[in-house]
mmCIF file of C-alpha atoms and ligand atoms in Angstrom:
data_model
loop_
_atom_site.group_PDB
_atom_site.id
_atom_site.type_symbol
_atom_site.label_atom_id
_atom_site.label_comp_id
_atom_site.label_asym_id
_atom_site.label_seq_id
_atom_site.Cartn_x
_atom_site.Cartn_y
_atom_site.Cartn_z
ATOM 1 C CA MET A 1 0.000 0.000 0.000
ATOM 2 C CA ASP A 2 1.286 3.466 -0.896
ATOM 3 C CA HIS A 3 1.157 5.180 2.537
ATOM 4 C CA ALA A 4 3.075 8.261 1.346
ATOM 5 C CA GLY A 5 0.672 8.707 -1.576
ATOM 6 C CA ASP A 6 -2.258 8.205 0.790
ATOM 7 C CA ALA A 7 -0.932 10.888 3.157
ATOM 8 C CA ALA A 8 -0.690 13.346 0.248
ATOM 9 C CA ARG A 9 -4.270 12.538 -0.728
ATOM 10 C CA THR A 10 -5.615 13.153 2.767
ATOM 11 C CA ASP A 11 -3.413 16.073 3.824
ATOM 12 C CA LEU A 12 -4.657 18.596 1.287
ATOM 13 C CA MET A 13 -2.701 21.813 0.823
ATOM 14 C CA THR A 14 -5.412 24.236 -0.272
ATOM 15 C CA ILE A 15 -4.451 27.591 -1.703
ATOM 16 C CA THR A 16 -5.732 29.347 1.427
ATOM 17 C CA ARG A 17 -3.688 27.072 3.688
ATOM 18 C CA TYR A 18 -0.657 27.659 1.484
ATOM 19 C CA VAL A 19 -0.989 31.455 1.643
ATOM 20 C CA LEU A 20 -1.656 31.364 5.406
ATOM 21 C CA ASN A 21 1.545 29.310 5.831
ATOM 22 C CA GLU A 22 3.434 31.899 3.789
ATOM 23 C CA GLN A 23 1.914 34.638 5.938
ATOM 24 C CA THR A 24 3.456 33.170 9.098
ATOM 25 C CA LYS A 25 6.893 33.911 7.570
ATOM 26 C CA HIS A 26 5.994 37.622 7.797
ATOM 27 C CA PRO A 27 5.089 38.304 11.451
ATOM 28 C CA GLU A 28 4.128 41.894 10.594
ATOM 29 C CA SER A 29 1.436 40.641 8.186
ATOM 30 C CA ARG A 30 -2.191 41.252 9.178
ATOM 31 C CA GLY A 31 -3.644 38.781 6.679
ATOM 32 C CA ASP A 32 -4.714 41.414 4.137
ATOM 33 C CA PHE A 33 -3.090 39.596 1.240
ATOM 34 C CA THR A 34 -4.771 36.313 2.227
ATOM 35 C CA ILE A 35 -8.140 38.061 2.228
ATOM 36 C CA LEU A 36 -7.442 39.669 -1.162
ATOM 37 C CA LEU A 37 -6.375 36.334 -2.632
ATOM 38 C CA ASN A 38 -9.511 34.638 -1.285
ATOM 39 C CA HIS A 39 -11.597 37.137 -3.251
ATOM 40 C CA ILE A 40 -9.551 36.551 -6.417
ATOM 41 C CA VAL A 41 -10.003 32.792 -5.933
ATOM 42 C CA LEU A 42 -13.747 33.297 -5.550
ATOM 43 C CA GLY A 43 -13.805 35.253 -8.836
ATOM 44 C CA CYS A 44 -11.874 32.446 -10.559
ATOM 45 C CA LYS A 45 -14.264 29.787 -9.248
ATOM 46 C CA PHE A 46 -17.265 31.789 -10.427
ATOM 47 C CA VAL A 47 -15.788 32.353 -13.893
ATOM 48 C CA CYS A 48 -14.762 28.686 -14.101
ATOM 49 C CA SER A 49 -18.300 27.591 -13.341
ATOM 50 C CA SER A 50 -19.723 30.100 -15.871
ATOM 51 C CA VAL A 51 -17.261 28.995 -18.573
ATOM 52 C CA ASN A 52 -18.225 25.355 -17.986
ATOM 53 C CA LYS A 53 -21.919 26.195 -18.210
ATOM 54 C CA ALA A 54 -21.618 28.712 -21.030
ATOM 55 C CA GLY A 55 -22.933 26.522 -23.840
ATOM 56 C CA LEU A 56 -25.863 25.306 -21.783
ATOM 57 C CA ALA A 57 -26.716 28.670 -20.314
ATOM 58 C CA LYS A 58 -26.545 30.348 -23.739
ATOM 59 C CA LEU A 59 -24.096 32.832 -22.315
ATOM 60 C CA ILE A 60 -21.800 32.655 -25.306
ATOM 61 C CA GLY A 61 -22.237 34.934 -28.261
ATOM 62 C CA LEU A 62 -21.729 38.629 -28.738
ATOM 63 C CA ALA A 63 -23.019 41.025 -26.119
ATOM 64 C CA GLY A 64 -23.175 43.774 -28.703
ATOM 65 C CA GLU A 65 -20.554 45.958 -27.026
ATOM 66 C CA THR A 66 -16.939 46.723 -27.881
ATOM 67 C CA ASN A 67 -14.141 47.113 -25.332
ATOM 68 C CA VAL A 68 -11.475 49.843 -25.201
ATOM 69 C CA GLN A 69 -9.322 48.034 -27.757
ATOM 70 C CA GLY A 70 -12.221 48.064 -30.218
ATOM 71 C CA GLU A 71 -12.696 44.306 -29.928
ATOM 72 C CA GLU A 72 -16.109 42.690 -29.832
ATOM 73 C CA GLN A 73 -16.985 41.790 -26.255
ATOM 74 C CA LYS A 74 -18.556 38.462 -25.489
ATOM 75 C CA LYS A 75 -21.103 38.032 -22.732
ATOM 76 C CA LEU A 76 -18.661 36.049 -20.670
ATOM 77 C CA ASP A 77 -16.137 38.906 -20.782
ATOM 78 C CA VAL A 78 -18.741 41.288 -19.411
ATOM 79 C CA LEU A 79 -19.828 38.861 -16.717
ATOM 80 C CA SER A 80 -16.265 37.973 -15.673
ATOM 81 C CA ASN A 81 -15.322 41.633 -15.462
ATOM 82 C CA GLU A 82 -18.302 42.391 -13.216
ATOM 83 C CA VAL A 83 -17.555 39.404 -11.009
ATOM 84 C CA PHE A 84 -13.913 40.363 -10.473
ATOM 85 C CA ILE A 85 -14.617 44.070 -9.925
ATOM 86 C CA LYS A 86 -17.262 43.241 -7.305
ATOM 87 C CA ALA A 87 -15.129 40.569 -5.619
ATOM 88 C CA LEU A 88 -12.082 42.857 -5.473
ATOM 89 C CA VAL A 89 -13.968 45.923 -4.223
ATOM 90 C CA SER A 90 -15.838 43.918 -1.584
ATOM 91 C CA SER A 91 -12.566 42.464 -0.283
ATOM 92 C CA GLY A 92 -11.962 45.875 1.300
ATOM 93 C CA ARG A 93 -8.276 45.436 0.460
ATOM 94 C CA THR A 94 -7.989 47.194 -2.922
ATOM 95 C CA CYS A 95 -7.690 50.837 -3.913
ATOM 96 C CA ILE A 96 -7.152 50.848 -7.715
ATOM 97 C CA LEU A 97 -8.349 48.285 -10.235
ATOM 98 C CA VAL A 98 -7.257 48.168 -13.874
ATOM 99 C CA SER A 99 -9.229 45.797 -16.090
ATOM 100 C CA GLU A 100 -8.716 44.991 -19.755
ATOM 101 C CA GLU A 101 -12.421 45.585 -20.229
ATOM 102 C CA ASP A 102 -12.604 49.085 -18.748
ATOM 103 C CA GLU A 103 -11.171 52.171 -20.407
ATOM 104 C CA GLU A 104 -10.534 53.929 -17.098
ATOM 105 C CA ALA A 105 -9.056 52.599 -13.880
ATOM 106 C CA THR A 106 -11.534 52.046 -11.031
ATOM 107 C CA PHE A 107 -10.738 53.977 -7.847
ATOM 108 C CA VAL A 108 -12.349 52.184 -4.923
ATOM 109 C CA GLU A 109 -14.475 54.416 -2.696
ATOM 110 C CA PRO A 110 -12.600 55.475 0.475
ATOM 111 C CA SER A 111 -14.754 53.468 2.919
ATOM 112 C CA LEU A 112 -13.828 50.206 1.159
ATOM 113 C CA ARG A 113 -10.227 51.037 0.374
ATOM 114 C CA GLY A 114 -7.185 48.879 1.107
ATOM 115 C CA LYS A 115 -3.552 49.087 0.007
ATOM 116 C CA TYR A 116 -3.497 46.777 -3.042
ATOM 117 C CA CYS A 117 -3.758 47.696 -6.736
ATOM 118 C CA VAL A 118 -4.905 44.848 -8.965
ATOM 119 C CA MET A 119 -4.442 44.788 -12.726
ATOM 120 C CA PHE A 120 -6.319 42.008 -14.485
ATOM 121 C CA ASP A 121 -7.669 40.588 -17.679
ATOM 122 C CA PRO A 122 -10.847 38.867 -16.488
ATOM 123 C CA LEU A 123 -11.173 36.561 -19.497
ATOM 124 C CA ASP A 124 -8.192 36.443 -21.805
ATOM 125 C CA GLY A 125 -8.455 34.545 -25.093
ATOM 126 C CA SER A 126 -12.168 35.185 -25.373
ATOM 127 C CA SER A 127 -12.193 34.619 -29.147
ATOM 128 C CA ASN A 128 -11.684 30.954 -28.190
ATOM 129 C CA ILE A 129 -14.850 30.744 -26.066
ATOM 130 C CA ASP A 130 -17.212 29.591 -28.787
ATOM 131 C CA CYS A 131 -15.050 26.569 -29.657
ATOM 132 C CA CYS A 132 -14.407 25.573 -26.004
ATOM 133 C CA VAL A 133 -10.627 26.102 -26.145
ATOM 134 C CA SER A 134 -8.817 26.959 -22.878
ATOM 135 C CA ILE A 135 -9.101 30.566 -21.752
ATOM 136 C CA GLY A 136 -8.046 32.276 -18.540
ATOM 137 C CA THR A 137 -7.854 35.156 -16.087
ATOM 138 C CA ILE A 138 -4.521 36.959 -15.581
ATOM 139 C CA PHE A 139 -3.709 39.224 -12.622
ATOM 140 C CA GLY A 140 -0.866 41.276 -11.188
ATOM 141 C CA ILE A 141 -0.765 43.026 -7.808
ATOM 142 C CA TYR A 142 1.052 46.146 -6.577
ATOM 143 C CA MET A 143 0.888 47.690 -3.136
ATOM 144 C CA ILE A 144 0.715 51.391 -2.297
ATOM 145 C CA LYS A 145 2.473 52.873 0.686
ATOM 146 C CA ASP A 146 0.517 52.952 3.955
ATOM 147 C CA GLY A 147 -1.751 55.973 4.291
ATOM 148 C CA LYS A 148 -0.990 57.228 0.787
ATOM 149 C CA GLU A 149 -3.798 58.615 -1.382
ATOM 150 C CA PRO A 150 -3.945 56.326 -4.464
ATOM 151 C CA THR A 151 -3.133 57.836 -7.863
ATOM 152 C CA LEU A 152 -2.657 56.396 -11.345
ATOM 153 C CA GLU A 153 1.104 56.547 -10.751
ATOM 154 C CA ASP A 154 0.663 53.618 -8.357
ATOM 155 C CA VAL A 155 -0.181 51.294 -11.248
ATOM 156 C CA LEU A 156 2.233 52.821 -13.769
ATOM 157 C CA GLN A 157 5.193 51.153 -12.096
ATOM 158 C CA PRO A 158 7.808 48.782 -13.530
ATOM 159 C CA GLY A 159 6.752 45.154 -13.402
ATOM 160 C CA ARG A 160 9.669 44.284 -11.137
ATOM 161 C CA ASP A 161 7.855 46.142 -8.333
ATOM 162 C CA MET A 162 4.874 43.785 -8.467
ATOM 163 C CA LEU A 163 4.147 41.956 -5.261
ATOM 164 C CA ALA A 164 2.408 38.966 -6.768
ATOM 165 C CA ALA A 165 1.068 37.687 -10.079
ATOM 166 C CA GLY A 166 -0.862 34.740 -11.365
ATOM 167 C CA TYR A 167 -3.348 33.296 -13.771
ATOM 168 C CA CYS A 168 -6.234 30.889 -13.697
ATOM 169 C CA MET A 169 -6.695 28.656 -16.721
ATOM 170 C CA TYR A 170 -10.157 27.344 -17.533
ATOM 171 C CA GLY A 171 -9.079 24.238 -19.415
ATOM 172 C CA SER A 172 -9.497 20.491 -19.100
ATOM 173 C CA SER A 173 -8.808 21.247 -15.431
ATOM 174 C CA CYS A 174 -9.119 24.625 -13.770
ATOM 175 C CA THR A 175 -5.577 25.530 -12.719
ATOM 176 C CA LEU A 176 -4.426 28.549 -10.739
ATOM 177 C CA VAL A 177 -0.733 29.437 -10.968
ATOM 178 C CA LEU A 178 0.560 31.943 -8.420
ATOM 179 C CA SER A 179 3.779 33.641 -7.415
ATOM 180 C CA THR A 180 4.120 35.916 -4.415
ATOM 181 C CA GLY A 181 7.767 36.554 -5.253
ATOM 182 C CA SER A 182 9.344 33.388 -3.904
ATOM 183 C CA GLY A 183 8.824 30.775 -6.604
ATOM 184 C CA VAL A 184 5.775 29.618 -8.526
ATOM 185 C CA ASN A 185 3.110 27.162 -7.401
ATOM 186 C CA GLY A 186 0.216 25.595 -9.285
ATOM 187 C CA PHE A 187 -3.141 24.665 -7.737
ATOM 188 C CA THR A 188 -5.866 22.598 -9.395
ATOM 189 C CA LEU A 189 -9.542 23.068 -8.585
ATOM 190 C CA ASP A 190 -11.114 19.944 -7.122
ATOM 191 C CA PRO A 191 -14.721 20.538 -8.227
ATOM 192 C CA SER A 192 -16.095 18.131 -5.644
ATOM 193 C CA LEU A 193 -14.459 20.100 -2.801
ATOM 194 C CA GLY A 194 -14.644 23.538 -4.429
ATOM 195 C CA GLU A 195 -11.018 24.042 -3.362
ATOM 196 C CA PHE A 196 -7.796 24.738 -5.241
ATOM 197 C CA ILE A 197 -5.293 22.058 -4.157
ATOM 198 C CA LEU A 198 -1.517 22.392 -4.517
ATOM 199 C CA THR A 199 -0.679 20.030 -7.386
ATOM 200 C CA HIS A 200 2.384 21.696 -8.931
ATOM 201 C CA PRO A 201 4.698 22.835 -6.105
ATOM 202 C CA ASP A 202 7.703 25.019 -6.919
ATOM 203 C CA ILE A 203 7.370 25.039 -10.712
ATOM 204 C CA LYS A 204 10.696 25.436 -12.536
ATOM 205 C CA ILE A 205 10.715 25.953 -16.291
ATOM 206 C CA PRO A 206 13.189 23.680 -18.170
ATOM 207 C CA LYS A 207 16.382 25.606 -19.026
ATOM 208 C CA LYS A 208 15.825 24.940 -22.722
ATOM 209 C CA GLY A 209 12.713 23.708 -24.509
ATOM 210 C CA LYS A 210 11.645 21.993 -27.692
ATOM 211 C CA ILE A 211 8.614 24.128 -28.525
ATOM 212 C CA TYR A 212 8.138 27.608 -29.990
ATOM 213 C CA SER A 213 4.781 29.345 -29.886
ATOM 214 C CA VAL A 214 3.904 32.260 -32.154
ATOM 215 C CA ASN A 215 1.251 33.424 -34.620
ATOM 216 C CA GLU A 216 3.189 32.708 -37.814
ATOM 217 C CA GLY A 217 0.422 34.310 -39.873
ATOM 218 C CA ASN A 218 2.109 37.614 -39.052
ATOM 219 C CA ALA A 219 5.515 36.494 -40.398
ATOM 220 C CA LYS A 220 5.512 38.733 -43.469
ATOM 221 C CA ASN A 221 5.508 41.788 -41.222
ATOM 222 C CA TRP A 222 8.180 40.633 -38.716
ATOM 223 C CA ASN A 223 11.529 42.354 -38.251
ATOM 224 C CA GLY A 224 14.931 40.723 -38.871
ATOM 225 C CA PRO A 225 15.693 39.216 -35.422
ATOM 226 C CA THR A 226 12.237 37.659 -35.032
ATOM 227 C CA SER A 227 12.335 36.172 -38.563
ATOM 228 C CA LYS A 228 15.868 34.836 -37.991
ATOM 229 C CA TYR A 229 14.890 33.326 -34.653
ATOM 230 C CA VAL A 230 11.847 31.469 -36.013
ATOM 231 C CA GLN A 231 13.914 30.288 -38.995
ATOM 232 C CA LYS A 232 16.481 28.898 -36.508
ATOM 233 C CA CYS A 233 13.711 27.090 -34.617
ATOM 234 C CA LYS A 234 12.812 25.276 -37.850
ATOM 235 C CA PHE A 235 16.307 24.913 -39.336
ATOM 236 C CA PRO A 236 18.760 24.884 -36.406
ATOM 237 C CA ASP A 237 22.359 25.536 -37.499
ATOM 238 C CA ASP A 238 23.951 23.748 -34.516
ATOM 239 C CA GLY A 239 22.956 20.197 -35.397
ATOM 240 C CA SER A 240 20.089 20.126 -32.847
ATOM 241 C CA SER A 241 16.565 18.956 -33.748
ATOM 242 C CA PRO A 242 14.034 21.513 -34.989
ATOM 243 C CA LYS A 243 11.575 22.790 -32.411
ATOM 244 C CA SER A 244 7.869 21.891 -32.604
ATOM 245 C CA LEU A 245 5.318 24.659 -33.138
ATOM 246 C CA ARG A 246 2.339 24.914 -30.788
ATOM 247 C CA TYR A 247 0.014 27.935 -30.838
ATOM 248 C CA ILE A 248 -3.396 28.105 -29.184
ATOM 249 C CA GLY A 249 -3.960 31.860 -29.477
ATOM 250 C CA SER A 250 -4.931 32.071 -25.819
ATOM 251 C CA MET A 251 -2.051 33.538 -23.836
ATOM 252 C CA VAL A 252 -2.831 31.727 -20.588
ATOM 253 C CA ALA A 253 -2.852 28.336 -22.314
ATOM 254 C CA ASP A 254 0.252 29.040 -24.424
ATOM 255 C CA VAL A 255 2.175 30.369 -21.413
ATOM 256 C CA HIS A 256 1.010 27.526 -19.149
ATOM 257 C CA ARG A 257 2.339 24.946 -21.603
ATOM 258 C CA THR A 258 5.586 26.903 -21.948
ATOM 259 C CA LEU A 259 5.997 27.052 -18.163
ATOM 260 C CA LEU A 260 5.499 23.295 -17.726
ATOM 261 C CA TYR A 261 7.179 21.916 -20.861
ATOM 262 C CA GLY A 262 9.721 24.671 -21.604
ATOM 263 C CA GLY A 263 10.345 26.537 -24.839
ATOM 264 C CA ILE A 264 9.426 30.045 -25.897
ATOM 265 C CA PHE A 265 6.250 32.070 -26.406
ATOM 266 C CA LEU A 266 6.538 35.135 -28.570
ATOM 267 C CA TYR A 267 4.204 37.937 -29.542
ATOM 268 C CA PRO A 268 6.658 40.201 -31.355
ATOM 269 C CA ALA A 269 6.391 43.669 -32.828
ATOM 270 C CA ASP A 270 5.602 43.756 -36.527
ATOM 271 C CA LYS A 271 5.231 46.413 -39.207
ATOM 272 C CA LYS A 272 1.507 46.723 -38.531
ATOM 273 C CA SER A 273 1.803 46.670 -34.724
ATOM 274 C CA PRO A 274 5.121 48.215 -33.645
ATOM 275 C CA ASN A 275 4.228 47.578 -29.990
ATOM 276 C CA GLY A 276 2.954 44.059 -30.521
ATOM 277 C CA LYS A 277 -0.514 43.148 -29.318
ATOM 278 C CA LEU A 278 -0.302 42.157 -25.677
ATOM 279 C CA ARG A 279 -0.965 44.599 -22.847
ATOM 280 C CA VAL A 280 1.789 45.470 -20.436
ATOM 281 C CA LEU A 281 -0.060 45.692 -17.133
ATOM 282 C CA TYR A 282 -2.265 42.626 -17.224
ATOM 283 C CA GLU A 283 -0.624 40.303 -19.779
ATOM 284 C CA VAL A 284 3.099 41.036 -20.213
ATOM 285 C CA PHE A 285 3.978 41.891 -16.576
ATOM 286 C CA PRO A 286 2.201 39.052 -14.732
ATOM 287 C CA MET A 287 3.444 36.412 -17.187
ATOM 288 C CA SER A 288 6.994 37.833 -17.143
ATOM 289 C CA PHE A 289 6.960 37.859 -13.328
ATOM 290 C CA LEU A 290 5.920 34.183 -13.264
ATOM 291 C CA MET A 291 8.534 33.226 -15.874
ATOM 292 C CA GLU A 292 11.353 34.879 -13.940
ATOM 293 C CA GLN A 293 10.166 33.333 -10.695
ATOM 294 C CA ALA A 294 10.232 29.910 -12.404
ATOM 295 C CA GLY A 295 13.817 30.440 -13.621
ATOM 296 C CA GLY A 296 13.012 31.637 -17.145
ATOM 297 C CA GLN A 297 13.326 35.048 -18.787
ATOM 298 C CA ALA A 298 11.080 37.655 -20.405
ATOM 299 C CA PHE A 299 12.394 40.158 -22.978
ATOM 300 C CA THR A 300 10.687 42.876 -25.025
ATOM 301 C CA GLY A 301 13.169 43.013 -27.911
ATOM 302 C CA LYS A 302 14.866 45.952 -26.172
ATOM 303 C CA GLN A 303 15.021 45.191 -22.457
ATOM 304 C CA ARG A 304 14.027 42.916 -19.585
ATOM 305 C CA ALA A 305 10.225 43.014 -19.701
ATOM 306 C CA LEU A 306 9.857 43.707 -15.955
ATOM 307 C CA ASP A 307 11.972 46.877 -16.310
ATOM 308 C CA LEU A 308 9.425 48.500 -18.625
ATOM 309 C CA VAL A 309 7.650 51.527 -17.182
ATOM 310 C CA PRO A 310 4.152 51.828 -18.695
ATOM 311 C CA LYS A 311 2.947 55.335 -19.577
ATOM 312 C CA LYS A 312 -0.736 54.454 -19.885
ATOM 313 C CA ILE A 313 -2.792 51.695 -18.298
ATOM 314 C CA HIS A 314 -3.554 49.941 -21.600
ATOM 315 C CA ASP A 315 -0.030 50.164 -23.112
ATOM 316 C CA ARG A 316 1.163 47.215 -25.211
ATOM 317 C CA SER A 317 4.591 45.681 -25.656
ATOM 318 C CA PRO A 318 6.258 42.988 -27.758
ATOM 319 C CA ILE A 319 7.170 39.985 -25.604
ATOM 320 C CA PHE A 320 9.455 36.939 -25.814
ATOM 321 C CA LEU A 321 9.229 34.738 -22.742
ATOM 322 C CA GLY A 322 10.095 31.231 -21.658
ATOM 323 C CA SER A 323 13.095 28.975 -21.015
ATOM 324 C CA TYR A 324 16.274 30.805 -20.031
ATOM 325 C CA ASP A 325 18.426 29.544 -22.922
ATOM 326 C CA ASP A 326 15.754 30.032 -25.569
ATOM 327 C CA VAL A 327 15.188 33.671 -24.563
ATOM 328 C CA GLU A 328 18.978 34.133 -24.457
ATOM 329 C CA GLU A 329 19.072 33.230 -28.174
ATOM 330 C CA ILE A 330 16.548 35.839 -29.212
ATOM 331 C CA LYS A 331 18.316 38.417 -27.043
ATOM 332 C CA ALA A 332 21.551 37.683 -28.920
ATOM 333 C CA LEU A 333 19.839 38.207 -32.285
ATOM 334 C CA TYR A 334 18.421 41.574 -31.184
ATOM 335 C CA ALA A 335 21.816 42.600 -29.753
ATOM 336 C CA ALA A 336 23.524 41.634 -33.047
ATOM 337 C CA GLU A 337 21.038 43.748 -35.030
ATOM 338 C CA GLU A 338 21.618 46.742 -32.810
ATOM 339 C CA LYS A 339 25.376 46.516 -33.483
ATOM 340 C CA GLU A 340 24.887 46.519 -37.279
HETATM 341 P P1 AFP B 401 -8.683 37.553 -27.476
HETATM 342 O O1 AFP B 401 -9.038 37.767 -26.006
HETATM 343 O O2 AFP B 401 -9.271 38.581 -28.373
HETATM 344 O O3 AFP B 401 -8.996 36.149 -27.923
HETATM 345 O O4 AFP B 401 -7.105 37.754 -27.569
HETATM 346 C C1 AFP B 401 -6.267 36.882 -26.928
HETATM 347 C C2 AFP B 401 -4.877 37.463 -26.830
HETATM 348 O O5 AFP B 401 -4.908 38.720 -26.204
HETATM 349 C C3 AFP B 401 -3.927 36.529 -26.092
HETATM 350 O O6 AFP B 401 -4.563 35.720 -25.153
HETATM 351 C C4 AFP B 401 -3.286 35.734 -27.191
HETATM 352 O O7 AFP B 401 -1.990 35.306 -26.867
HETATM 353 C C5 AFP B 401 -3.270 36.689 -28.347
HETATM 354 O O8 AFP B 401 -4.325 37.614 -28.118
HETATM 355 C C6 AFP B 401 -3.497 36.016 -29.672
HETATM 356 O O9 AFP B 401 -3.442 36.959 -30.678
HETATM 357 P P2 AFP B 401 -3.504 36.552 -32.218
HETATM 358 O O10 AFP B 401 -4.894 36.059 -32.493
HETATM 359 O O11 AFP B 401 -3.180 37.814 -32.954
HETATM 360 O O12 AFP B 401 -2.478 35.485 -32.462
#
């Protein structure tokens, strides 16, 4: 009989227990972060349940509104946004919220204010909803100084100043991946318990991977280093095997696979979109934070992604992130071009 396995099955490390354990390492902590995270987890569970029921509940389909990026909004985007805004405000621990779906930042009314700023994309990859492909929620968290009146400057900070980041993927399982700045852990929702259980402790991305992930339909508009890099993935000049291509078109799913299997995810600049497509505050920063915490790298084509300082809340940036050695290669190609 596998007694060790049995112990693991009966001694469940829920996400709340995990964060409470972490909290004991900071005696000055008053549990505010645990409360905030509980509200984020609640939002994720609600969205997970809505995504699972979407087809049945006829929630999918266009809501007839467009978001700030001019994209068609689906009903689930609207619902998820409302759920997260309400959960975060009612936590009493937030002061500024930036959502992909809202043009302006939300400043929480003073009576409900706390010290955390949360940037989030409530339902990323929503063009995949109708065909039941994995989608997700991405979030990043900053903290303002005690007693300080919150301003937009508090969320226009470099990503390296983030306190925590994570995502929840609504896929074949519902998986929440979190970093509070000391490694990365993955939790899987046990639907029968309604709890996220630690299933992927201390995730480390392989140093080099065998997969590249990019929308190659944009190749005709790429710049030199990106084209050279993708060419090298297919026709390596060092005798190694070519990399496999995997692209879902849902950042959470593509990044989750990259984190677990290794390799590189890229959404580069191109002639049509000189800043790429992905948003700095709630896509590029949280995913770059997680990659670095897992031992990988994240690069914009010019600099370490977490050193970027956004000017506006919906800024975009090119991004190359993943295994340390794979990102090192693209960095070398950009450095070589700069020298020319
Ligand atoms: P949607 O939310 O409109 O589906 O966009 C998803 C996304 O922001 C991100 O999740 C993907 O990585 C990326 O866009 C895919 O973009 P392309 O369709 O241009 O490849």
